[in-house]
Short mmCIF file of C-alpha atoms in Angstrom, two decimals:
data_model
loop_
_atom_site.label_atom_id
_atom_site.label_comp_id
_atom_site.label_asym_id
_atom_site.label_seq_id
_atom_site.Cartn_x
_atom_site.Cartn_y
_atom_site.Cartn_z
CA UNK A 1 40.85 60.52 -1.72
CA UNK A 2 42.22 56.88 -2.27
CA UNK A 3 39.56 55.99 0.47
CA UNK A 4 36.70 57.54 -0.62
CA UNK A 5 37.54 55.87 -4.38
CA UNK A 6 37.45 52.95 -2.98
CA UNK A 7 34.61 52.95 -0.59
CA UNK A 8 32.33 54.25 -3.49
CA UNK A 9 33.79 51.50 -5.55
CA UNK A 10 32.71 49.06 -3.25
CA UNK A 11 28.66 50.98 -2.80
CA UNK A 12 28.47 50.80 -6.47
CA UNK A 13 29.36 47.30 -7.00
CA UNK A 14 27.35 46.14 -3.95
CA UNK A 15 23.99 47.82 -5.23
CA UNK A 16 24.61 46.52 -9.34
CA UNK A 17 24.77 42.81 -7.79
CA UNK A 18 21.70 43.52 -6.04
CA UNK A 19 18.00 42.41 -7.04
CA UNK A 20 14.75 42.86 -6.06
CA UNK A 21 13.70 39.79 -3.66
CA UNK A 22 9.88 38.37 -3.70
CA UNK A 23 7.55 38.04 -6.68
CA UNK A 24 5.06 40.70 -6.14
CA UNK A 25 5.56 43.97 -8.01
CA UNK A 26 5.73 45.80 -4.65
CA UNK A 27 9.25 44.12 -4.39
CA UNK A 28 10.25 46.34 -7.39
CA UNK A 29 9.13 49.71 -5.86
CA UNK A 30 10.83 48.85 -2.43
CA UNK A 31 13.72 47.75 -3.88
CA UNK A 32 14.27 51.36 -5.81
CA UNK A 33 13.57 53.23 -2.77
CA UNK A 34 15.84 50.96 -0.53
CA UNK A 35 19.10 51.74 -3.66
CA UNK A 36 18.03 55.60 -3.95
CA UNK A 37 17.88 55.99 -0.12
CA UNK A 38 21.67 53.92 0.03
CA UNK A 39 23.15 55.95 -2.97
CA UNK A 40 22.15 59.20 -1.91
CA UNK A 41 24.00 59.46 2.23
CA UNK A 42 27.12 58.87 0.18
CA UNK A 43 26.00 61.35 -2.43
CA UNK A 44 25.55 63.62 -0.38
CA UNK A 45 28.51 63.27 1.27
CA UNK A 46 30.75 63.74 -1.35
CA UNK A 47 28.61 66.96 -2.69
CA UNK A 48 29.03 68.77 0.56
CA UNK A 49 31.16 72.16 -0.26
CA UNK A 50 34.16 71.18 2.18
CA UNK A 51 34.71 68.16 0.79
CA UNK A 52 34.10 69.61 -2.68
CA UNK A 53 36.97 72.42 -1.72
CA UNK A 54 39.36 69.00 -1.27
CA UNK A 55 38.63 67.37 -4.32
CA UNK A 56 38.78 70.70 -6.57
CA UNK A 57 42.98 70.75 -4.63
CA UNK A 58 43.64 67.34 -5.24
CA UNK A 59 42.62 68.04 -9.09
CA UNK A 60 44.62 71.39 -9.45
CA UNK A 61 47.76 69.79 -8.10
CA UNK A 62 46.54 66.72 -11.02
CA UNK A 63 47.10 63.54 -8.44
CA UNK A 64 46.95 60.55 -9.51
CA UNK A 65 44.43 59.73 -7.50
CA UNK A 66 41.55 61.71 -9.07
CA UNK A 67 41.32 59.44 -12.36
CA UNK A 68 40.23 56.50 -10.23
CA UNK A 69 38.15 58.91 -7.78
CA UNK A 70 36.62 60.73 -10.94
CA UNK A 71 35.78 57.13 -12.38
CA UNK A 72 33.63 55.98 -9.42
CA UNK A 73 32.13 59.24 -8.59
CA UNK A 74 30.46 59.50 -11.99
CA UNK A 75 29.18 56.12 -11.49
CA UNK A 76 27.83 56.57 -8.25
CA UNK A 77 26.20 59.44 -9.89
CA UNK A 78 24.93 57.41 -13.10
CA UNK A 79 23.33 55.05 -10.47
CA UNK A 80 21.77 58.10 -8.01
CA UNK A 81 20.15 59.51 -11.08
CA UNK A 82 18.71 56.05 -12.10
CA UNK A 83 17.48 55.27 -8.74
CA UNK A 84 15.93 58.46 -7.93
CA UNK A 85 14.02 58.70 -11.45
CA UNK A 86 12.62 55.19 -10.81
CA UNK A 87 11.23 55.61 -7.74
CA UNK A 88 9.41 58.86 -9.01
CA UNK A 89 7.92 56.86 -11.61
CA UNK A 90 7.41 53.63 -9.95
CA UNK A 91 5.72 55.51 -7.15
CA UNK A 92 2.88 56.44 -9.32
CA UNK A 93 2.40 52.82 -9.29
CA UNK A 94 2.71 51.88 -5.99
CA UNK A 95 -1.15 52.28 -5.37
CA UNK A 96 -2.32 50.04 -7.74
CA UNK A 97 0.43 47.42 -7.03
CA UNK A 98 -1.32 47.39 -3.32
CA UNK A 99 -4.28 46.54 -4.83
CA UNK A 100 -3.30 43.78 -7.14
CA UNK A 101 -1.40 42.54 -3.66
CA UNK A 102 -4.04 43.09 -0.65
CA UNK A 103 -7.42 44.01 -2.75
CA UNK A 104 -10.39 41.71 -3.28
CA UNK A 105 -11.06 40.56 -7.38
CA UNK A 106 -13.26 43.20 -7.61
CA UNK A 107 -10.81 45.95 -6.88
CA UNK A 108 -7.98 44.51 -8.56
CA UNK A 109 -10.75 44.68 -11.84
CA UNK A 110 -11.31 48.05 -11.20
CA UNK A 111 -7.77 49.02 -10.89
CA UNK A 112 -6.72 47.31 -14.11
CA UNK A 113 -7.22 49.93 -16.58
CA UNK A 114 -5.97 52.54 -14.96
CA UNK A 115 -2.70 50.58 -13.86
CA UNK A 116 -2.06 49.83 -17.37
CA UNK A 117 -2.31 53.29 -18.57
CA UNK A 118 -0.13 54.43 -15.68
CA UNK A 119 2.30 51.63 -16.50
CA UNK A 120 2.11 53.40 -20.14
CA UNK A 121 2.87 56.88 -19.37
CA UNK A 122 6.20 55.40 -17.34
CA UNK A 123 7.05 53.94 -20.24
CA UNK A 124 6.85 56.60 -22.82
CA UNK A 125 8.22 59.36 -19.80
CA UNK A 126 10.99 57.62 -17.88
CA UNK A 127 14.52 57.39 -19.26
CA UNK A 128 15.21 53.81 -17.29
CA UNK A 129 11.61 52.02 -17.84
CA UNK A 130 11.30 52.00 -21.56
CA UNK A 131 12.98 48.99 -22.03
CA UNK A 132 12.24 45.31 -22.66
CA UNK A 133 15.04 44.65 -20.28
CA UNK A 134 12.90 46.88 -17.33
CA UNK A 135 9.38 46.51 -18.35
CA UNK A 136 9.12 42.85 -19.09
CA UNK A 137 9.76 41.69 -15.57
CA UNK A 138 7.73 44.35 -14.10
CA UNK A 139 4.70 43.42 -15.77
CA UNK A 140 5.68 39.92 -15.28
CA UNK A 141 5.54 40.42 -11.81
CA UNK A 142 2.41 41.61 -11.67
CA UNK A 143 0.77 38.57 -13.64
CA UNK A 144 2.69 36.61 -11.29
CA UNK A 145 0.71 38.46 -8.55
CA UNK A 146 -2.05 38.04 -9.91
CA UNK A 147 -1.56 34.71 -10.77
CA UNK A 148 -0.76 33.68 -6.99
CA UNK A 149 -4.23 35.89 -5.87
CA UNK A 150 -6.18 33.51 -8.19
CA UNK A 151 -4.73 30.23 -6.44
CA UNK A 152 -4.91 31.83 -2.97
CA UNK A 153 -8.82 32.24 -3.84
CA UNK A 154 -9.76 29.51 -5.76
CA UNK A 155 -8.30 26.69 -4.45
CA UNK A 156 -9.47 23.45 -6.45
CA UNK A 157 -9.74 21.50 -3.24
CA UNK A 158 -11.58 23.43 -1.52
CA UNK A 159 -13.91 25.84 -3.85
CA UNK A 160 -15.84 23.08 -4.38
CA UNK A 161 -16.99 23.05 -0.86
CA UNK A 162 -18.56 25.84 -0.65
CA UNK A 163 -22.20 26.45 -2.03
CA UNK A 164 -22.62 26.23 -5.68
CA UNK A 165 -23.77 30.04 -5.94
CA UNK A 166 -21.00 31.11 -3.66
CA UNK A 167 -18.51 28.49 -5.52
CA UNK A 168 -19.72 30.65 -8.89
CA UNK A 169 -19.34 33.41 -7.90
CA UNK A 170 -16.22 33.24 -6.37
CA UNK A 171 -14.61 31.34 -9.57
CA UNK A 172 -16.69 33.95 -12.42
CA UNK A 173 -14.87 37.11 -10.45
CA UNK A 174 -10.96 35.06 -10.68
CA UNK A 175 -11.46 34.53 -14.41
CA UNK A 176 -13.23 37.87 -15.28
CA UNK A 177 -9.63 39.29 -13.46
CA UNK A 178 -7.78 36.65 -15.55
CA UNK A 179 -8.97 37.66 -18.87
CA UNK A 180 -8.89 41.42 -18.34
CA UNK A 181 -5.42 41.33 -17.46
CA UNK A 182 -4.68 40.63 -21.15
CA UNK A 183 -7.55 42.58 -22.87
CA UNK A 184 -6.15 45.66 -20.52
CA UNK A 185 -2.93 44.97 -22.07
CA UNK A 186 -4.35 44.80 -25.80
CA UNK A 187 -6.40 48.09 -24.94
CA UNK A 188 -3.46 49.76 -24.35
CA UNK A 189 -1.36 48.14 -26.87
CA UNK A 190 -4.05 49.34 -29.71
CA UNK A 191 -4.21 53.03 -28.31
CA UNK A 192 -0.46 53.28 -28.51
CA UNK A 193 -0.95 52.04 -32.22
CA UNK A 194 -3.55 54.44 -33.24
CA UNK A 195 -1.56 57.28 -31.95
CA UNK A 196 0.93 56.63 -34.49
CA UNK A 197 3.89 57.10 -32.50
CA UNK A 198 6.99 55.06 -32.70
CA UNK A 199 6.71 53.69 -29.57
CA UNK A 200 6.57 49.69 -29.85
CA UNK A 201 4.28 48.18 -26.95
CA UNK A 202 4.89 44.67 -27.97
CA UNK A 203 6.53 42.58 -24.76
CA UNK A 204 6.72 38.66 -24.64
CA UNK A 205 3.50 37.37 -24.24
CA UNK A 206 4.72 33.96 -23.14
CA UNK A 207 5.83 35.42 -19.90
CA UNK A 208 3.06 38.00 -19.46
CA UNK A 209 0.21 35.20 -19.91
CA UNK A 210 0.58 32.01 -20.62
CA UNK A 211 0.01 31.41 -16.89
CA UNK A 212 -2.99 33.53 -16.68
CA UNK A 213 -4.42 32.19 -19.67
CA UNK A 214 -4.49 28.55 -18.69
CA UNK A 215 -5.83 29.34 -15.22
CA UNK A 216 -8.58 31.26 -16.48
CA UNK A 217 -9.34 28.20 -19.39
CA UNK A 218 -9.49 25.95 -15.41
CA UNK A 219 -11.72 28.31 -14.03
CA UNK A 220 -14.17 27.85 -16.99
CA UNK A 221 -14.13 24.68 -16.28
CA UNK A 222 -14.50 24.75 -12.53
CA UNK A 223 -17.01 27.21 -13.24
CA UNK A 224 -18.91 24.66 -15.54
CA UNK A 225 -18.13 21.94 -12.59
CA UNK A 226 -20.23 24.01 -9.94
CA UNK A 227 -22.83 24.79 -11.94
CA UNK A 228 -23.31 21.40 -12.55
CA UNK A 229 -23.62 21.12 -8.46
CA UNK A 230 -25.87 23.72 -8.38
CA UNK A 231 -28.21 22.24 -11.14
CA UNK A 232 -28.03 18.63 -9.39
CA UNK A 233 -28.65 20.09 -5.86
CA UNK A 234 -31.81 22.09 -7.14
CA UNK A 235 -33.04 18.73 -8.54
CA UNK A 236 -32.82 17.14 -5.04
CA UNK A 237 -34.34 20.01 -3.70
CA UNK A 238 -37.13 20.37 -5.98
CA UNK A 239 -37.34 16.61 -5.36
CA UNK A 240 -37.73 16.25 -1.82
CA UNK A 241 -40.30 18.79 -1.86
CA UNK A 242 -42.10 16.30 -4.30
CA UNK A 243 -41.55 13.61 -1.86
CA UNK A 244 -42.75 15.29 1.35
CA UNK A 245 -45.50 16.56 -0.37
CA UNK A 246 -46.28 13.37 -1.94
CA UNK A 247 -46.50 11.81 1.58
CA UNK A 248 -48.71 14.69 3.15
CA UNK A 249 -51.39 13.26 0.80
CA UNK A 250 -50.73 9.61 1.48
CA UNK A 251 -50.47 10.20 5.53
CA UNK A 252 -53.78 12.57 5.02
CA UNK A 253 -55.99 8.98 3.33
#
């Protein structure tokens, strides 16, 4: 019993010094899944009637052992119960965390709204996600994500390179994801208001989009850069039509 105290003291303190690695809000889901799948072998283990049979001796003949066994067991448990309940939340998400990661601008607009109100429902259901403390970086993550998608796309040295509708275009779709990752936000944050619940849906908006925010202000101005190009290249155009046609009449005398 000494050994099993101390090998679940050693799980437990292993997984609470653990965090998720990478940026993207996937990370989150994974890591969950990865700390439920750890917890519950040993969980398991321990619930299994023989060794249930032991533990319920060792506790009628009151050893001095089960205080410290008793201690880490109902931690492991505490953490099992966490884990599990977040990755049956979090997994709701999962879908719409692919798309923010893999999809094109126009699905990650599409799957905005209904992200948000999923991310809502975890909030107001879940014992372990209604916290500043849980939600905060979550949602930070995913403006991170998006964030990164935005650079990936539109990078300033090389958007302009393209053709001035296809420059446009491309730019328009990254800020028009920009923006409605805040007015999602605010939709959601007003809906929880009118419903008159206690629930506060207030998080720091420093973190969750100051960095969108000023890379959508740079896309409206990269926007207003291109169509600047596209303005000056349908001069020339127009132009050297002028030009050649001016000289078909000059050749023609």
């Amino acid at each position: 019993m000494e050994e099993w105290a101390k090998l679940i003291v050693s799980v437990n303190e292993t997984e609470v010094n653990k965090r998720p690695k990478g940026k993207d809000p996937i990370k989150e889901v994974e890591f969950w899944r990865q700390r439920h799948t750890a917890l519950s072998t040993l969980y398991e283990q321990v619930n299994m009637p023989h060794v249930q049979k032991q533990i319920e001796v060792m506790q009628a003949l009151e050893s001095g052992t089960c205080a410290q066994f008793n201690y880490a067991f109902a931690e492991l448990t505490k953490l099992h119960v966490e884990a599990k309940d977040n990755v049956k939340f979090l997994t709701t998400l999962e879908r719409h965390f692919k798309n923010i990661t893999h999809g094109s601008f126009n699905a990650i607009q599409d799957t905005l709204p209904s992200m948000m109100n999923a991310i809502r429902m975890v909030w107001i259901i879940s014992r372990h996600y209604n916290t500043d403390e849980r939600m905060v970086p979550l949602m930070e993550r995913i403006a991170m994500q998006i964030s990164e998608k935005v650079q990936n796309e539109v990078n300033v040295k090389h958007i302009l390179t393209y053709t001035p509708e296809q420059s446009k275009k491309n730019i328009q779709e990254a800020k028009d994801v920009l923006e409605s990752w805040q007015a999602q936000y605010n939709k959601v944050r007003q809906r929880i208001e009118d419903s008159g619940t206690h629930i506060r849906w207030e998080f720091d908006r420093k973190r969750l989009f100051e960095q969108t925010n000023y890379m959508a202000k740079v896309c409206g101005d990269l926007h207003e850069v291109a169509t600047v190009l596209d303005q000056f290249e349908n001069a020339i155009y127009k132009s050297s039509k002028f030009i050649m046609s001016d000289s078909f009449l000059l050749s023609s005398y």
